[in-house]
XYZ file of C-alpha atoms in Angstrom:
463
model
C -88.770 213.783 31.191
C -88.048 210.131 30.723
C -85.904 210.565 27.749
C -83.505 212.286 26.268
C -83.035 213.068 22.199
C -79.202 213.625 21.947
C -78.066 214.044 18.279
C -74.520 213.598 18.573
C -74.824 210.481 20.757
C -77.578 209.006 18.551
C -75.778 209.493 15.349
C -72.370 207.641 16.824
C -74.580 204.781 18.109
C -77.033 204.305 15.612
C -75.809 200.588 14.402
C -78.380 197.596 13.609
C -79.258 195.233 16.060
C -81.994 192.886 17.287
C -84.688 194.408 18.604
C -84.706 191.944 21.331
C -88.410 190.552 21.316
C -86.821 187.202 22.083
C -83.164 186.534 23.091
C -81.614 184.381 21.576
C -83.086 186.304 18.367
C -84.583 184.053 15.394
C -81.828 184.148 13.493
C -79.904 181.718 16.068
C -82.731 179.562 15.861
C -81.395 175.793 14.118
C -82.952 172.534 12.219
C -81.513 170.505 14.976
C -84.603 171.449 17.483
C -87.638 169.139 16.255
C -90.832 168.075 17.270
C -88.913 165.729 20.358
C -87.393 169.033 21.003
C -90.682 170.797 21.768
C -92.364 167.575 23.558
C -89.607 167.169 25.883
C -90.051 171.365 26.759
C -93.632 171.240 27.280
C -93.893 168.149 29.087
C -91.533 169.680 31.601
C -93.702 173.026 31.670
C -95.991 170.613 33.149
C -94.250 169.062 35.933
C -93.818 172.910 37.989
C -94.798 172.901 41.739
C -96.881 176.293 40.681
C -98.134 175.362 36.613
C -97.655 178.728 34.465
C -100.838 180.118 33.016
C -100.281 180.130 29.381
C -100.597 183.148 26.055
C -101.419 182.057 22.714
C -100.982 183.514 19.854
C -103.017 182.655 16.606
C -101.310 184.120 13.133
C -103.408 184.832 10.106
C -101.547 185.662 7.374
C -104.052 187.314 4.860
C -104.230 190.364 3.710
C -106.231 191.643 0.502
C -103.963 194.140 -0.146
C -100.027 194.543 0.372
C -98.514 197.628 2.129
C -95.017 198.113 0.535
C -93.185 198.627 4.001
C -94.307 195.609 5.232
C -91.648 193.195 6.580
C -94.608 190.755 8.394
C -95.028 187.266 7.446
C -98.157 187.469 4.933
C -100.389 186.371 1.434
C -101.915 188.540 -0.938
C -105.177 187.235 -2.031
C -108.319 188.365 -2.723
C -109.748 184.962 -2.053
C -111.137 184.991 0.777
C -111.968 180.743 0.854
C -107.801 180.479 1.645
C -109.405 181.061 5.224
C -111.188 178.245 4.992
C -108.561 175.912 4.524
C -106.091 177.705 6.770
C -108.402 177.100 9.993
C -109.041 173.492 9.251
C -105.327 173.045 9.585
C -105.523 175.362 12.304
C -107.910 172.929 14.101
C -105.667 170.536 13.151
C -102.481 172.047 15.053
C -104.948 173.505 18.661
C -105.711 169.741 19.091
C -101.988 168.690 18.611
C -101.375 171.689 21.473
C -103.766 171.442 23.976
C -102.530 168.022 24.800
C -99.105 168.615 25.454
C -100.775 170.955 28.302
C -102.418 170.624 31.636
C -105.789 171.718 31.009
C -105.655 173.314 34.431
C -103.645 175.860 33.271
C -105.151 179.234 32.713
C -104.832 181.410 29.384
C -103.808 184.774 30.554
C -102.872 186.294 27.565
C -104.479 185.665 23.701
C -103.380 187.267 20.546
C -104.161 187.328 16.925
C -101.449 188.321 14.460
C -101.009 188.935 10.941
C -101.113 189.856 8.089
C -104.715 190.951 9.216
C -106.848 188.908 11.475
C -109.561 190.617 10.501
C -109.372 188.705 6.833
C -111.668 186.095 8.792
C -115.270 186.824 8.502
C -117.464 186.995 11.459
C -118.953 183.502 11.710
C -115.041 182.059 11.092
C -114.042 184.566 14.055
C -116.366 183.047 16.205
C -115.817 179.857 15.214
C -112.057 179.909 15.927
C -112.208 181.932 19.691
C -115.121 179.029 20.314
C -112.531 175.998 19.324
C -110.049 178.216 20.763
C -112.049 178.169 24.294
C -112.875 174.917 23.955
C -109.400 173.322 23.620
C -108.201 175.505 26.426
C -109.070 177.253 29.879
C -109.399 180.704 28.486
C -110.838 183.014 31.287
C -114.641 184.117 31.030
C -114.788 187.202 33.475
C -112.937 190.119 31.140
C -109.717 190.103 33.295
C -107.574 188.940 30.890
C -105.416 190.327 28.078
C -107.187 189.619 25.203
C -105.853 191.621 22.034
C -106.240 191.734 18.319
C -104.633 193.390 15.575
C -107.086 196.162 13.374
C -107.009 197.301 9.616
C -109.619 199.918 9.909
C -110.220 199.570 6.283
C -111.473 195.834 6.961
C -113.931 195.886 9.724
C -116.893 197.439 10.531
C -118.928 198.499 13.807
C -120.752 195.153 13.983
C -117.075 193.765 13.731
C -115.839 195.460 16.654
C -118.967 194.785 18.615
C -118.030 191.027 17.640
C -115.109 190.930 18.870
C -115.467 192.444 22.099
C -118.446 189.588 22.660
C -116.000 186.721 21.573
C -113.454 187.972 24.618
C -111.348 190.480 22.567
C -111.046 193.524 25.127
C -107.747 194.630 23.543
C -107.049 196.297 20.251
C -104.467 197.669 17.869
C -104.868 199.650 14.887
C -102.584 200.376 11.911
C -102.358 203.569 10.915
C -99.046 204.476 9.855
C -99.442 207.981 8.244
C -102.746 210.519 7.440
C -100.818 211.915 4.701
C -102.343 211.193 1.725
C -99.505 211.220 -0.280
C -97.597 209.268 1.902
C -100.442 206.417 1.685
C -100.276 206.419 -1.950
C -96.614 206.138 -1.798
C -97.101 202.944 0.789
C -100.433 201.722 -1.058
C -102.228 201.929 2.086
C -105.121 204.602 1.307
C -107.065 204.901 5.187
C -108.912 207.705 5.535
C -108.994 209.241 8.893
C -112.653 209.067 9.242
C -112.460 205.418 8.797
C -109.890 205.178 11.646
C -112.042 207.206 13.870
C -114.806 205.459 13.240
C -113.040 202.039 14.385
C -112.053 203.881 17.408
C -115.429 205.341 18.380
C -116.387 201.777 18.199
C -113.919 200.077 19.813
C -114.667 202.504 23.196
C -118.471 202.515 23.010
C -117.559 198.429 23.534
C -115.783 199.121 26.050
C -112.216 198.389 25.013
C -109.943 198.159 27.841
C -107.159 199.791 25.620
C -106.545 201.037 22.266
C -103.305 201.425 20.795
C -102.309 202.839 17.253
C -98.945 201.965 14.950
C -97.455 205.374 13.272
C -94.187 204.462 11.147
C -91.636 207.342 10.536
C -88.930 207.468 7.633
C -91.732 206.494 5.005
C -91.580 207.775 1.395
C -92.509 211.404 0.800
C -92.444 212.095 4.185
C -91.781 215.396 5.691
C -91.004 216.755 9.230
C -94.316 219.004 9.080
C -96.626 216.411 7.847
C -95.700 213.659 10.062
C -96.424 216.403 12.400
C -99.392 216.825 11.819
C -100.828 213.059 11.485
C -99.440 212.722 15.097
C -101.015 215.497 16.221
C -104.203 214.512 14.727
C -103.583 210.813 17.032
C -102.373 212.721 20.317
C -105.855 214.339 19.660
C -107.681 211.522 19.258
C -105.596 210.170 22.468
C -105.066 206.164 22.162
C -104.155 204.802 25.198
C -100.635 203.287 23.434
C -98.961 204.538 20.303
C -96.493 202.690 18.971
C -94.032 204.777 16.848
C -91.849 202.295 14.621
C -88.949 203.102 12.434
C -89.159 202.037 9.139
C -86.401 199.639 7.831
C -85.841 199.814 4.557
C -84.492 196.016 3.971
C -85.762 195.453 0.206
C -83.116 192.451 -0.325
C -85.313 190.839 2.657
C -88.845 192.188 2.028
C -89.874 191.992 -1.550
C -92.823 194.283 -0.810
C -90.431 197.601 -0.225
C -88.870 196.640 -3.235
C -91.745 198.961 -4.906
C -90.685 201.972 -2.813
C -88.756 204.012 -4.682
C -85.946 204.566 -2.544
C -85.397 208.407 -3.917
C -88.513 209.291 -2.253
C -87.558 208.359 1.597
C -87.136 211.158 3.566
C -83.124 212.162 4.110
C -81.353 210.637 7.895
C -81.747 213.848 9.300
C -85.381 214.551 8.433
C -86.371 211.466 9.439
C -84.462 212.418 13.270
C -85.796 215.371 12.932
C -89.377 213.495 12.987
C -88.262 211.764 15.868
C -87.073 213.971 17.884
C -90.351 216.367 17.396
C -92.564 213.087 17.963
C -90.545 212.261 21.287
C -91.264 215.906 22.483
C -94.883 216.229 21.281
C -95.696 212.914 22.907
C -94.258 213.363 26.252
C -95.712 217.110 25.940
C -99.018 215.198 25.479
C -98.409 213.239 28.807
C -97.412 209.475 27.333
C -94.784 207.641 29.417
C -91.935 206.544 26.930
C -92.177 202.571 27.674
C -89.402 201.461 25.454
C -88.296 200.232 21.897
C -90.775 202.626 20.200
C -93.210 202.378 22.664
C -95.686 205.016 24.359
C -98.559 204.620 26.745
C -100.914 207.156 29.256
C -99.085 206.980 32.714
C -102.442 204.700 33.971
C -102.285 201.930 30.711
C -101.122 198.723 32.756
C -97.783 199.280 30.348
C -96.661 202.030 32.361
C -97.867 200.810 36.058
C -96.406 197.458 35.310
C -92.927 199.401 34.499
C -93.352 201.077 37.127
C -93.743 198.603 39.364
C -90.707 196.309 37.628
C -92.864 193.687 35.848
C -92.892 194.503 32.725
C -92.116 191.424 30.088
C -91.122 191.718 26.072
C -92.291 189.184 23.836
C -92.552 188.557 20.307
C -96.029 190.539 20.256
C -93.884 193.511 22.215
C -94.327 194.713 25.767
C -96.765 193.138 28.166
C -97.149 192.608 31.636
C -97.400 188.780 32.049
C -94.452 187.450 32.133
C -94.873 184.326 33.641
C -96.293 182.614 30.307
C -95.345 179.569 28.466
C -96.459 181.098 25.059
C -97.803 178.805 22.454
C -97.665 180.139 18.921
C -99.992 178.553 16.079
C -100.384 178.849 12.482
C -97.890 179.601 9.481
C -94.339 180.995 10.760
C -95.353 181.596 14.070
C -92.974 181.428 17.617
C -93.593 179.969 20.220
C -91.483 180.067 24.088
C -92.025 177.059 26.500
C -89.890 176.332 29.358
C -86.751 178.131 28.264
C -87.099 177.025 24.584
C -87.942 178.950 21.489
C -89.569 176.848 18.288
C -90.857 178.595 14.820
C -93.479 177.124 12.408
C -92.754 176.473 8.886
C -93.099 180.031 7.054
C -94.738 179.059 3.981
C -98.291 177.099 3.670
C -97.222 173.982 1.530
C -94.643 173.078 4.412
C -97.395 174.331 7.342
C -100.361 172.057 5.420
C -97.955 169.109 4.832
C -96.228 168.705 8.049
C -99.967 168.726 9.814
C -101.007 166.016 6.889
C -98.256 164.046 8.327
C -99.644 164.008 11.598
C -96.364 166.660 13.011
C -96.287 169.808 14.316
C -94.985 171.799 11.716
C -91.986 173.105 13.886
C -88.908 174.059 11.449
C -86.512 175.531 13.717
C -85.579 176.484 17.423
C -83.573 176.422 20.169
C -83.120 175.244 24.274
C -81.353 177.813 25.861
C -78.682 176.779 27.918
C -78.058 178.606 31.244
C -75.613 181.165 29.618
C -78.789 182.232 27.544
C -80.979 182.269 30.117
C -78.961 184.632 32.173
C -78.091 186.850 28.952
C -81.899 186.737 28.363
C -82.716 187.835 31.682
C -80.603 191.020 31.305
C -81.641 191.712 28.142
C -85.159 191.634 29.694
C -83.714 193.808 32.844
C -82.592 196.654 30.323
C -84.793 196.495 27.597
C -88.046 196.715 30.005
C -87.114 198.851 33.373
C -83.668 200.397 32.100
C -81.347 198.831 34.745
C -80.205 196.095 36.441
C -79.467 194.774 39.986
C -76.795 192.636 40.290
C -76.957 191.134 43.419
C -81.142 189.883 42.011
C -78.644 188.625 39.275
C -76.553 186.283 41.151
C -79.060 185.230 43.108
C -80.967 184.110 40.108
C -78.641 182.635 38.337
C -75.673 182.220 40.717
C -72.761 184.050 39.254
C -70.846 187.070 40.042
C -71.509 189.777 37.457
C -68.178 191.422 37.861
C -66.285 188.363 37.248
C -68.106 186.669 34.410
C -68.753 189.891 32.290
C -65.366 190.950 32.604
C -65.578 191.631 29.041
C -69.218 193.099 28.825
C -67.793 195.641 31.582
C -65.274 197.121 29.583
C -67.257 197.905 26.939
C -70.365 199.265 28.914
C -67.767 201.517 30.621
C -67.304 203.109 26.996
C -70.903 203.816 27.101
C -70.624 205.115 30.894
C -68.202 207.430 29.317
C -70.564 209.004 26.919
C -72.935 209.227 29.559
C -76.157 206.510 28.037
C -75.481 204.631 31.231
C -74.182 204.242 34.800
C -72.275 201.699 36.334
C -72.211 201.422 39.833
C -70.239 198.565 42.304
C -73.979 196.882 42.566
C -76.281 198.227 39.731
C -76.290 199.717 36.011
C -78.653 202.363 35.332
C -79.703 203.895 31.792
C -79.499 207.292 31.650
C -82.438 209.472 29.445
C -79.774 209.534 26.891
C -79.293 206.213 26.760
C -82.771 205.309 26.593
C -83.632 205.464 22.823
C -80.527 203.639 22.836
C -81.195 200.461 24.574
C -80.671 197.923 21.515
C -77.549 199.096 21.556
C -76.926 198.889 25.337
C -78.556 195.180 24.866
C -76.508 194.302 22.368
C -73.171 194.440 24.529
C -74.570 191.582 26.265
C -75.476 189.304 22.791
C -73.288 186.627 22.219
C -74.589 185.824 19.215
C -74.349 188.892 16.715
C -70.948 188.258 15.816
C -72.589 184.824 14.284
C -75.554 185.921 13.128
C -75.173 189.161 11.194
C -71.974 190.808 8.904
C -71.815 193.881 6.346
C -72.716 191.448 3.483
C -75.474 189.503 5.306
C -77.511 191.932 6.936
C -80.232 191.112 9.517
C -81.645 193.633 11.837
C -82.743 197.093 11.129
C -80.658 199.923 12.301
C -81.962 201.231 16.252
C -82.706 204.335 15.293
């Protein structure tokens, strides 16, 4: 076993942190970095003796309904023409992108994001993985990673069987919770033979992989029901199931602010959960990845951890990491040659800066070499649970010992409670230390002290 649920450790430990899907996090990102900013990083992406393939990621922010846990970047509308003008400014942004590019460079990785992707109808989904193929050198022979996020409740059969014949070959579907009370309580009523019917389709199109979202600590919640929904999933065996925490951050999220925080299940229930869920799925044969993450020992998650290339990104694990990643539409991130730029996160400031000719960057940040090297490690930990030192320095030219004199002393504290190992050349993560890795990653974060106080809270607890 992989991982180890230790009570006592996880209770001392449980602080909130990042959870690391870029480093430096988004909350260091700054005004200062403009559109120069971003020109000058992907005109350099450019000049490489070996060019990077690239990922994009489209986000569509729509949704026709609103979950109340939601903490995602989205619009409620039931008007469904919004899509209409979103993707001519969409347009409008791909053709201010595929410039700054070398069209010889190949697009490994694709992702759409929400809100719900699925919001677009089917000639609009077409039409946008046709400009999208088009502007760029997308690959036309299956092999690459393709994905799409899935509300069951919005598509049909014919919109799976779409998909898959656009180039999607990937897909991930919400489900959260089976427990109809707990749905109510979320305002997210799926029932399971709408799921299963998603699924059915998704493999009789040959999907290369499935995965499926479960939250725990949800209101009305119990240790035997969640039991039971993820029994019902291990049963329907995904190839990935993602198991998230909820964060209950209603000062941040205006959605949860119509949970009714009596009704969340108590700390240790909600542990409880966890713990039974970490057992049950490793029972069940899934390989603990990381950060919430579970996948069959053959999903390209777990041979790619296996094998020590394994990348986190802002859509999570993957296993291309040698991407520039170019993010498009409302609030999205992108990462290009050790630089990190956001979109404006509203649609008057997205629509206007496009008017204007601009890409409608807001913030970012060009990591110097002291945050490429933190990144790196962050990446080490967070992804394969140790960490080489001498790769390190050769990397990045420094000693460890000697510039993380500081970092040292406190991961022998953790050495001492036995989450990790420290050795004259490596550091190891021990099971116990596992579920733990924010925490681990977080002694190597120069930023939190900056970014995130009692009064001004940022992150979600790591647990």
């Amino acid at each position: 076993m992989n991982i180890q649920f230790n009570l006592e450790k996880i209770n001392r430990y449980d602080k909130a942190g990042p959870r690391y899907t870029s480093y430096p996090t988004a909350v260091s990102f700054t005004p200062e970095f403009t559109n120069t900013n971003y020109f000058w990083h992907a005109q350099q992406s450019n000049y490489n003796n070996t060019l990077k393939p690239l990922s994009l990621y489209f986000h569509i922010p729509f949704c026709d309904t609103i979950c109340f846990y939601c903490a995602c970047n989205k619009i409620a509308t039931k008007d469904y023409s919004k899509a209409d003008t979103y993707l001519r400014y969409l347009y409008r942004e791909i053709d201010m992108q595929k410039v700054l590019f070398s069209s010889e460079r190949t697009v490994e990785q694709l992702h759409w994001g929400g809100g719900t992707p699925t919001f677009l109808n089917h000639q609009q989904i077409r039409d946008l993985m046709d400009y999208t193929r088009h502007s760029f050198k997308l690959l036309d022979d299956d092999s690459g990673d393709y994905s799409i996020e899935i509300d069951p409740r919005s598509v049909t059969a014919e919109t799976i069987k779409l998909l898959r014949e656009v180039g999607f070959n990937r897909f991930s579907l919400g489900v959260q919770d089976l427990d109809d009370n707990v749905q109510k309580a979320v305002n997210r009523i799926q029932p399971i033979e709408d799921t299963l019917n998603i699924i059915n389709a998704c493999r009789e199109n040959k999907a290369k992989s499935i995965s499926v979202d479960l939250i725990y600590g949800l209101p009305l919640q119990t240790v035997d029901g969640f039991a039971r929904t993820l029994q019902r999933i291990i049963d329907i065996s995904p190839d990935r199931i993602s198991l998230f925490n909820y964060a209950h951050l209603p000062e941040l999220f205006k959605p949860q602010r119509r949970i009714n925080a009596a009704d969340l299940p108590k700390a240790e229930d909600k542990l409880t959960i966890l713990q039974q869920s970490i057992e049950s799925l490793t029972q069940a044969g899934y390989v603990y990845i990381g950060m919430d993450h579970f996948a069959k020992p053959d999903d390209e998650l777990a041979i790619a951890q296996q094998k020590g290339k394994l990348h986190r990104n802002f859509q999570g694990y993957t296993t291309h990491a040698d991407c520039d990643l170019i993010a498009m539409g409302v609030s999205a991130i992108s990462s290009v040659n050790n630089s990190y730029s956001q979109n404006s996160k509203d649609l008057d400031g997205y629509y206007t800066a496009l008017d204007n000719d601009e890409l409608p960057i807001i913030r970012g940040k060009s990591l110097s070499k002291d945050d490429q090297l933190r990144r790196e490690i962050i990446q080490q930990l967070s992804c394969h649970f140790k960490l080489d030192y001498k790769a390190i320095k050769q990397s990045h030219e420094i000693d460890f010992s000697s510039y993380f004199v500081d970092e040292i002393a406190q991961l022998e504290k953790l050495q001492s409670d036995d989450l990790l190992r420290l050795t004259p050349k490596s550091l190891e993560v021990t099971p116990a230390g596992r579920l733990l890795i924010r925490t681990i990653c977080m002694v190597f974060d120069s930023y939190l002290t900056s970014t995130q106080t009692p009064s001004k809270p940022r992150f979600s607890k790591v647990i």
